[in-house]
Amino acid sequence: MKRITEKERDETSIELKSATDSETADDPAALTAFRIKLHSEENNGHGIYLSDRGSSLPGHTETDKLQRNKDTVFFRDGVRRIDFVLSYVDDKDEKKQERRREFEANLEKAGLELETEDKEDSDDGRTYFLKIHAPWEVLATYAEVLKIKVPFKASDVPHTQDVPFGWLSQPFRLPENIMRPQPDYFTTAFDKGKTDFFLINDKDTLFPPSTRNRIVFYILARCPYHKEDRLEKYKKGIKRLLSNGTYTAAFPLHDCRYWKRATNHECESERYNLYKNWARFLCFYKEQPLNLIRKYYGEKIGIYFAWLGFYTEMLFLAAVMGVICFAYGLLSYDDNISSKEICDPSIGGSIVMCPLCDKKCSFWKLNSTCLSSWQSHLFDNEGTVFFAIFMGIWVTLFLEFWKRRQARLEYEWDLVDFEEQQQQLQMRPEFEIKCTHKRMNRITQESEPYLPMSSKCARFCLSGATVLFWMSLIVACIIGVIAYRLAVFAAFASIMKDSPTRNIQLVGNLITPQLATSVTASCINFVIIMILNFFYERVAVWITDMEIPKTHLEYENKLTMKMFLFQFVNYYSSCFYVAFFKGKFVGHPGNYTYMFGKESRLRNEECDPGGCLIELTTQLVIVMVGKQLWGNIQEALLPLMRNWWGSRKGRHQPENQYSRWEQDNDLLNFTQLGLFYEYLEMVVQFGFITLFVASFPLAPLLALCNNILEIRVDAWKFTTQFRRPVASKARNIGAWQEILNVVAILSVVTNAFIVAFTSDMIPRLVYLYTSHKGEELTMQGYINNSLSVYNISQIPSDSMPEDGDSPSWYSNSSITTCRYRDYRYPPGHQRQYTHTMQFWHILAAKMAFIIIMEHVVFVVKFFVAWMIPDVPSEVKARIKRERYLIQEYLHNYEVEKLKLQLCLSSFPVTTNATTTANTTITTMDTCSELCTEVLCPSDTHEMMAECLSPSPPLPGCNSTLELRHMAGDATP
């Protein structure tokens, strides 16, 4: 099959003409051939294919071989573009049929043009496709309503500057036509009455497809599907028709196939360019074509990928510093005196530790934790303090530089002042439908729906109670996991006495009761998190719908806050427990603290002699890495499998017969909340690498690797696996910005507390500088100093190990005391088993460290934020220049328009062409001379010249009327 060329079309026209001359009008073959000729001429060849055996159409048999190309984004005429598609299955339901008839009739009344593809032409033989086209009048009307900005002057501000050593970044660059798919213009809100003011070369291409589908969806969302004489308020909008099954899908069309460039004029190649330069994983080191993303998908999706790309770039610096801190822990491995003392048989091997649980746990020697102490040193060293301070400053730099980047995008993408004009004043259709009360808007002076305060308070209380209930459910699950840890630790301790796991090759020495408990509990906690997430997504949407937010912006902000609150408690609660509660409320031998009372026998967990930091690291790694792996698998494999199953029939069709609307219908629907979950995933990750980064310096590196993959997976999904989303505008990342600010402030506090209370850094420093008066500073003796002594004979009988559970070395020895991790006076002291002064010194040092660290980091944060302006000076200058040009050009336009009116009002026009033709021509000449003296855009002069040209059969009359119409004078 091949396209008809210009030569073939001419030859076909000649043959068709001869055929129509020679054949009678009743000959069906001749009529068919003649209609095909007219159709091919009308659409300039779009959609008509001809057999390779020739270009002539001698008869009916040849015309049967003509097939219309269905892989197109145009109507059958090849001229009108398909801006939206609705699909439905006619199941003989009369109510649905009536809804469709009324809805489509109202769409046509609104000015939209419709075309239906019969079910016989679909793969399943059941689905109808309704194609929608918005003509110029509709686009112009709603572009003015939506305040869509249109160019009025080419930008004279250079968008790039020569960067020193710019050649170093050349491998990461994309071609200029991909990075900037359209020229830069100064723009202003469209005004239908001033079309000659704007740069309109072609009305068909003035509004890109993303803007066109946005306008059409705006109409679809508000179009009623009831008859005019039945004002049923609830029967309105495509969303309700989708929910009640009247239509099965509603979506704008993609460009043609993404894996090859379009070779005809029926499809653009933007989707192909996005796939080739953005969605392929081999492009992971390349910059993102943000302008092309914005042009194809709209500003809201463009701003998400801009934020994700910037976040990933900033992670590179944090990852480098994290690797340096981890390397410092490795290089200082041999200088770790505390671990050497624990592993030393003469020191750690001679220290007998008290049981860690009642009955099931036996006495144990300190050197059994030799390996875990070495592991703790990798993350718990002097570099931890430096990295915690660095991350507090990094977060500030990230947020401040993002504000600048965002301000630049707001200007380049015409989003300045967008929020107030667009999102805050436009109601959601759901709000208009559900709110039956009316009141006068003091700003617009128009009657509008509103939600009474009593209803609003009731909904707010119910929403708050629901949120508290589900958060309590999370806390209950965490308590259950803690109970599991306490119960299972005793079981592992009983099983692993005398270390039977040492017989296991390679990992036998790594397995301890503490490690086994921590790993299994973290895995169970991760499974619970995933299960609860399934319910939280639905609960958050239900609560937000119940509150009936007024605008889309308000809806998204409320949903964002609720969902993040759920996710915050769900993901971070277990880490908060390990960091700030485990080992802090244990008590001491003879007076232990129990979780559910002494009768439960579940004694609160203790930390290893090396601290709880390694357990926090284990918890963080399992939850963070597990979430990222599961998320990537879910994002990549599920859409691929579902689309493969949905399109298995269409792949057997000839390429040109697998229609564009059926291809997109087989793809997954990108819901209104699709982008919300993408943000949520990244913000939860941001919390992991900031709130608990002091315990795991390699967290930014893991996040960096994940985000490099995330960008390409998301790009691949958008380009190949999802239907084209309806374009929408957003000037920033919305409520996520405030959430990031809160997380950034909270991260300073949590990391300060982790270093002070979870890490052993402060006790070691206090020992180093207070226990060696006049002697050389050394950490020798620290382990013995950090352990208190207890008399074994004073341990209650219900806490002593059961007979046979004690190790052999304990049964054959005469040990009378055991050690535990605390700072208390030894037995026999007048204040035995109470805290020593060293405990209070260390506590004071911890509090002082928290105060100093927080103040230092916050001072630096505020100073950096003050030094870095939110909006670059260059962008401010461009915004001011654009506003100045808008005022200047509009002023000149209005002055010119006024002069035209004055000119025409002084020369009355008569309709008696026979007697006044010469007078009219003279009048036009005088007007033309006067108008050429007006300073106005060159394109307006051209329009004037066209209007002033005589037009037969009434010379001058029609032209003068047109000139008056352009000047705004409707008087005949």
Coordinates of C-alpha atoms in Angstrom, one line a residue, residues 273-618:
N273 CA 10.6 12.3 19.9
L274 CA 9.6 11.9 23.5
Y275 CA 10.1 8.2 23.3
K276 CA 13.4 8.4 21.5
N277 CA 15.0 11.2 23.6
W278 CA 13.3 10.8 26.9
A279 CA 11.6 7.5 27.6
R280 CA 14.4 5.0 26.7
F281 CA 16.6 4.0 29.6
L282 CA 19.7 4.5 27.5
C283 CA 19.0 8.2 27.8
F284 CA 19.3 8.1 31.6
Y285 CA 22.3 10.5 31.5
K286 CA 20.6 13.0 29.2
E287 CA 18.7 16.1 30.3
Q288 CA 14.9 16.0 30.0
P289 CA 13.1 17.8 27.2
L290 CA 10.9 19.7 29.6
N291 CA 9.5 22.1 27.0
L292 CA 8.4 19.2 24.8
I293 CA 6.9 17.4 27.8
R294 CA 5.0 20.6 28.6
K295 CA 3.8 21.0 25.1
Y296 CA 2.6 17.4 24.8
Y297 CA 1.2 16.7 28.2
G298 CA 0.6 20.1 29.7
E299 CA 2.2 22.2 32.5
K300 CA 1.1 20.0 35.4
I301 CA 2.9 16.9 34.2
G302 CA 5.8 19.1 33.0
I303 CA 6.3 20.7 36.4
Y304 CA 6.3 17.2 38.0
F305 CA 9.2 16.0 35.8
A306 CA 11.0 19.2 36.2
W307 CA 10.8 18.8 40.0
L308 CA 11.8 15.1 39.9
G309 CA 14.8 15.9 37.6
F310 CA 16.0 18.7 39.8
Y311 CA 15.6 16.6 43.0
T312 CA 17.6 13.9 41.3
E313 CA 20.4 16.3 40.4
M314 CA 20.6 17.6 43.9
L315 CA 20.7 14.0 45.3
F316 CA 24.0 13.6 43.5
L317 CA 25.7 16.0 45.9
A318 CA 24.1 14.3 48.9
A319 CA 25.1 10.9 47.6
V320 CA 28.7 11.9 47.2
M321 CA 28.9 13.2 50.7
G322 CA 27.2 10.1 52.0
V323 CA 29.7 7.8 50.3
I324 CA 32.6 9.9 51.7
C325 CA 31.2 9.5 55.3
F326 CA 30.7 5.8 54.7
A327 CA 34.2 5.5 53.4
Y328 CA 35.5 7.3 56.5
G329 CA 33.8 4.7 58.6
L330 CA 35.5 1.9 56.6
L331 CA 39.0 3.6 56.8
S332 CA 38.7 4.2 60.5
Y333 CA 37.8 0.6 61.1
D334 CA 41.1 -0.3 62.7
D335 CA 40.9 2.7 65.1
N336 CA 37.7 1.5 66.7
I337 CA 39.0 0.8 70.2
S338 CA 35.5 0.1 71.6
S339 CA 34.9 -2.8 69.2
K340 CA 38.4 -4.2 69.8
E341 CA 37.6 -4.3 73.5
I342 CA 34.3 -6.0 72.9
C343 CA 35.9 -8.6 70.7
D344 CA 38.9 -9.1 73.0
P345 CA 38.6 -12.5 74.8
S346 CA 40.3 -11.0 77.9
I347 CA 37.9 -8.0 78.0
G348 CA 34.6 -8.7 76.2
G349 CA 35.0 -12.5 76.7
S350 CA 35.2 -12.0 80.5
I351 CA 32.2 -9.7 80.8
V352 CA 29.0 -11.6 81.6
M353 CA 25.8 -9.8 80.6
C354 CA 22.4 -10.0 82.3
P355 CA 19.6 -11.9 80.5
L356 CA 17.7 -9.8 77.9
C357 CA 14.4 -11.4 78.6
D358 CA 12.7 -13.4 81.4
K359 CA 13.0 -17.1 81.7
K360 CA 13.9 -17.9 78.1
C361 CA 17.0 -15.8 77.9
S362 CA 20.3 -16.9 79.5
F363 CA 23.4 -15.0 80.6
W364 CA 25.7 -14.2 77.7
K365 CA 29.2 -12.8 77.1
L366 CA 29.8 -9.4 75.6
N367 CA 32.1 -10.7 72.9
S368 CA 29.1 -12.4 71.2
T369 CA 28.2 -8.9 69.9
C370 CA 31.6 -8.5 68.3
L371 CA 30.4 -8.4 64.7
S372 CA 27.4 -6.1 65.4
S373 CA 29.8 -3.6 67.1
W374 CA 32.0 -3.5 64.0
Q375 CA 28.9 -3.0 61.8
S376 CA 27.7 -0.2 64.1
H377 CA 31.0 1.7 63.7
L378 CA 30.4 1.9 59.9
F379 CA 27.5 4.3 60.5
D380 CA 28.1 5.5 64.1
N381 CA 31.3 7.5 63.9
E382 CA 32.5 11.1 63.9
G383 CA 31.3 11.4 60.2
T384 CA 27.7 10.9 61.3
V385 CA 27.6 14.3 63.1
F386 CA 29.1 16.0 60.0
F387 CA 26.7 14.3 57.6
A388 CA 23.7 15.2 59.8
I389 CA 24.6 18.8 59.8
F390 CA 25.4 18.7 56.0
M391 CA 22.0 17.2 55.2
G392 CA 20.3 19.9 57.2
I393 CA 22.0 22.5 55.0
W394 CA 21.5 20.4 51.8
V395 CA 17.7 20.4 52.3
T396 CA 17.7 24.2 52.5
L397 CA 19.7 24.5 49.4
F398 CA 17.5 22.0 47.6
L399 CA 14.3 23.9 48.5
E400 CA 15.7 27.4 47.8
F401 CA 17.2 26.5 44.4
W402 CA 14.0 24.7 43.5
K403 CA 12.0 27.9 44.1
R404 CA 14.3 29.7 41.7
R405 CA 13.9 26.9 39.1
Q406 CA 10.2 26.9 39.6
A407 CA 10.0 30.7 39.2
R408 CA 11.9 30.4 35.9
L409 CA 9.5 27.7 34.6
E410 CA 6.5 29.8 35.7
Y411 CA 7.6 32.6 33.4
E412 CA 8.7 30.4 30.5
W413 CA 5.5 28.4 30.6
D414 CA 3.1 31.4 31.0
L415 CA 2.1 30.5 34.5
V416 CA 2.7 33.8 36.2
D417 CA -0.5 34.8 38.1
F418 CA -2.2 31.7 36.9
E419 CA -3.3 30.3 40.2
E420 CA -5.5 33.2 41.2
Q421 CA -7.1 33.6 37.8
Q422 CA -7.6 29.9 36.9
Q423 CA -7.8 27.6 39.9
Q424 CA -9.2 29.6 42.7
L425 CA -12.1 31.0 40.7
Q426 CA -13.2 27.9 38.8
M427 CA -15.5 25.6 40.8
R428 CA -15.4 21.8 40.5
P429 CA -18.5 20.4 38.7
E430 CA -19.0 18.2 41.8
F431 CA -19.3 21.2 44.0
E432 CA -21.8 22.9 41.7
I433 CA -23.9 19.8 41.6
K434 CA -23.9 18.8 45.3
C435 CA -24.3 22.3 46.8
T436 CA -27.9 23.4 46.5
H437 CA -27.6 26.6 48.5
K438 CA -26.8 29.9 46.6
R439 CA -25.4 33.2 47.7
M440 CA -23.9 36.3 46.1
N441 CA -20.2 36.3 45.4
R442 CA -18.8 39.7 46.7
I443 CA -16.1 39.6 44.1
T444 CA -17.9 38.6 40.9
Q445 CA -21.3 39.9 42.1
E446 CA -22.9 36.7 40.8
S447 CA -25.0 34.1 42.5
E448 CA -23.0 30.9 43.1
P449 CA -23.3 27.7 45.1
Y450 CA -21.9 27.5 48.6
L451 CA -21.6 25.0 51.4
P452 CA -23.3 26.1 54.6
M453 CA -21.1 26.4 57.7
S454 CA -23.1 23.8 59.6
S455 CA -22.7 21.2 56.9
K456 CA -19.0 22.2 56.5
C457 CA -18.4 21.7 60.3
A458 CA -20.2 18.4 60.3
R459 CA -18.2 17.1 57.4
F460 CA -15.0 18.4 58.9
C461 CA -15.7 16.6 62.2
L462 CA -16.5 13.3 60.5
S463 CA -13.4 13.6 58.4
G464 CA -11.2 14.3 61.4
A465 CA -12.7 11.4 63.3
T466 CA -12.0 9.1 60.4
V467 CA -8.4 10.2 60.1
L468 CA -7.8 9.7 63.8
F469 CA -9.4 6.2 63.6
W470 CA -7.1 5.1 60.7
M471 CA -4.0 6.6 62.4
S472 CA -4.9 4.7 65.5
L473 CA -5.1 1.6 63.5
I474 CA -1.5 2.2 62.3
V475 CA -0.4 2.7 65.9
A476 CA -2.1 -0.5 66.9
C477 CA -0.3 -2.4 64.1
I478 CA 3.0 -1.0 65.2
I479 CA 2.3 -2.0 68.8
G480 CA 1.5 -5.5 67.5
V481 CA 4.9 -5.6 65.7
I482 CA 6.6 -4.5 68.9
A483 CA 4.9 -7.3 70.8
Y484 CA 6.1 -9.7 68.1
R485 CA 9.6 -8.4 68.6
L486 CA 9.4 -9.0 72.3
A487 CA 7.9 -12.5 72.0
V488 CA 10.0 -13.7 69.2
F489 CA 13.3 -12.4 70.7
A490 CA 12.8 -14.7 73.6
A491 CA 12.1 -17.6 71.2
F492 CA 15.2 -16.8 69.1
A493 CA 17.3 -16.5 72.3
S494 CA 16.2 -19.9 73.5
I495 CA 16.8 -21.5 70.1
M496 CA 20.2 -19.9 69.5
K497 CA 21.7 -20.6 73.0
D498 CA 25.3 -21.8 72.7
S499 CA 25.1 -20.5 69.1
P500 CA 23.9 -23.5 67.1
T501 CA 23.8 -21.4 64.0
R502 CA 27.5 -21.2 63.9
N503 CA 27.4 -24.5 62.0
I504 CA 25.8 -22.7 59.1
Q505 CA 28.4 -21.8 56.5
L506 CA 29.2 -18.2 55.6
V507 CA 26.3 -16.6 57.6
G508 CA 26.4 -18.6 60.7
N509 CA 28.4 -16.1 62.7
L510 CA 26.2 -13.2 61.5
I511 CA 23.0 -14.5 62.9
T512 CA 22.1 -13.4 66.4
P513 CA 18.8 -13.2 68.2
Q514 CA 18.8 -9.4 67.9
L515 CA 19.5 -9.5 64.1
A516 CA 17.0 -12.3 63.5
T517 CA 14.3 -10.4 65.4
S518 CA 15.1 -7.0 63.8
V519 CA 15.1 -8.4 60.2
T520 CA 11.9 -10.5 60.5
A521 CA 10.0 -7.7 62.3
S522 CA 11.1 -5.2 59.6
C523 CA 9.8 -7.5 56.9
I524 CA 6.5 -8.0 58.7
N525 CA 6.2 -4.3 59.2
F526 CA 6.8 -3.7 55.5
V527 CA 4.0 -6.2 54.5
I528 CA 1.7 -4.4 56.9
I529 CA 2.6 -1.0 55.4
M530 CA 1.8 -2.3 51.9
I531 CA -1.6 -3.7 53.0
L532 CA -2.6 -0.5 54.9
N533 CA -1.6 1.6 51.9
F534 CA -4.2 -0.2 49.8
F535 CA -6.9 1.0 52.2
Y536 CA -5.5 4.4 52.9
E537 CA -5.7 5.5 49.2
R538 CA -9.4 4.7 49.1
V539 CA -10.2 6.2 52.6
A540 CA -8.4 9.4 51.8
V541 CA -10.3 9.9 48.5
W542 CA -13.6 9.1 50.2
I543 CA -13.0 11.6 53.0
T544 CA -11.9 14.3 50.5
D545 CA -15.0 13.7 48.3
M546 CA -17.2 13.9 51.4
E547 CA -15.9 17.3 52.3
I548 CA -16.8 18.6 48.8
P549 CA -13.9 21.0 48.1
K550 CA -14.9 24.0 46.0
T551 CA -12.0 24.1 43.5
H552 CA -9.6 21.6 42.0
L553 CA -6.7 23.2 43.8
E554 CA -8.5 22.9 47.2
Y555 CA -9.4 19.3 46.4
E556 CA -5.8 18.3 45.6
N557 CA -4.4 20.1 48.6
K558 CA -6.8 18.5 51.0
L559 CA -6.2 15.0 49.5
T560 CA -2.5 15.6 49.6
M561 CA -2.4 16.5 53.3
K562 CA -4.6 13.6 54.3
M563 CA -2.7 11.0 52.2
F564 CA 0.7 12.2 53.4
L565 CA -0.4 12.2 57.0
F566 CA -1.4 8.5 56.6
Q567 CA 1.8 7.6 54.8
F568 CA 3.9 9.5 57.3
V569 CA 2.6 7.5 60.2
N570 CA 2.5 4.3 58.2
Y571 CA 6.1 4.4 56.9
Y572 CA 8.0 6.2 59.6
S573 CA 6.3 5.0 62.8
S574 CA 8.5 1.9 63.0
C575 CA 11.6 3.9 62.4
F576 CA 10.6 6.4 65.1
Y577 CA 10.1 3.5 67.6
V578 CA 13.6 2.1 67.0
A579 CA 15.2 5.6 67.0
F580 CA 13.6 7.2 70.0
F581 CA 11.8 4.5 72.1
K582 CA 13.7 1.2 71.9
G583 CA 16.1 0.8 74.8
K584 CA 15.0 4.1 76.5
F585 CA 12.5 2.8 79.0
V586 CA 14.0 -0.6 80.0
G587 CA 14.6 -0.2 83.7
H588 CA 17.3 -2.4 85.3
P589 CA 17.6 -6.0 86.6
G590 CA 15.2 -6.5 89.4
N591 CA 13.0 -3.6 88.3
Y592 CA 12.4 -4.1 84.6
T593 CA 9.6 -2.3 82.7
Y594 CA 7.1 -4.4 80.9
M595 CA 5.1 -3.4 77.8
F596 CA 1.6 -4.6 79.0
G597 CA 2.4 -5.0 82.7
K598 CA 4.5 -7.7 84.4
E599 CA 1.9 -10.4 83.8
S600 CA 2.5 -10.2 80.1
R601 CA 6.2 -11.1 80.6
L602 CA 7.0 -8.9 77.5
R603 CA 9.9 -6.9 78.8
N604 CA 10.8 -3.8 76.8
E605 CA 13.6 -4.2 74.4
E606 CA 17.2 -3.3 75.1
C607 CA 19.8 -2.0 72.7
D608 CA 23.1 -3.7 72.0
P609 CA 26.1 -2.4 73.9
G610 CA 27.0 -0.7 70.7
G611 CA 23.7 1.2 70.6
C612 CA 20.4 0.9 68.6
L613 CA 21.7 2.7 65.5
I614 CA 22.5 -0.5 63.6
E615 CA 18.9 -1.7 64.2
L616 CA 17.6 1.7 62.9
T617 CA 19.8 1.2 59.9
T618 CA 18.4 -2.3 59.3

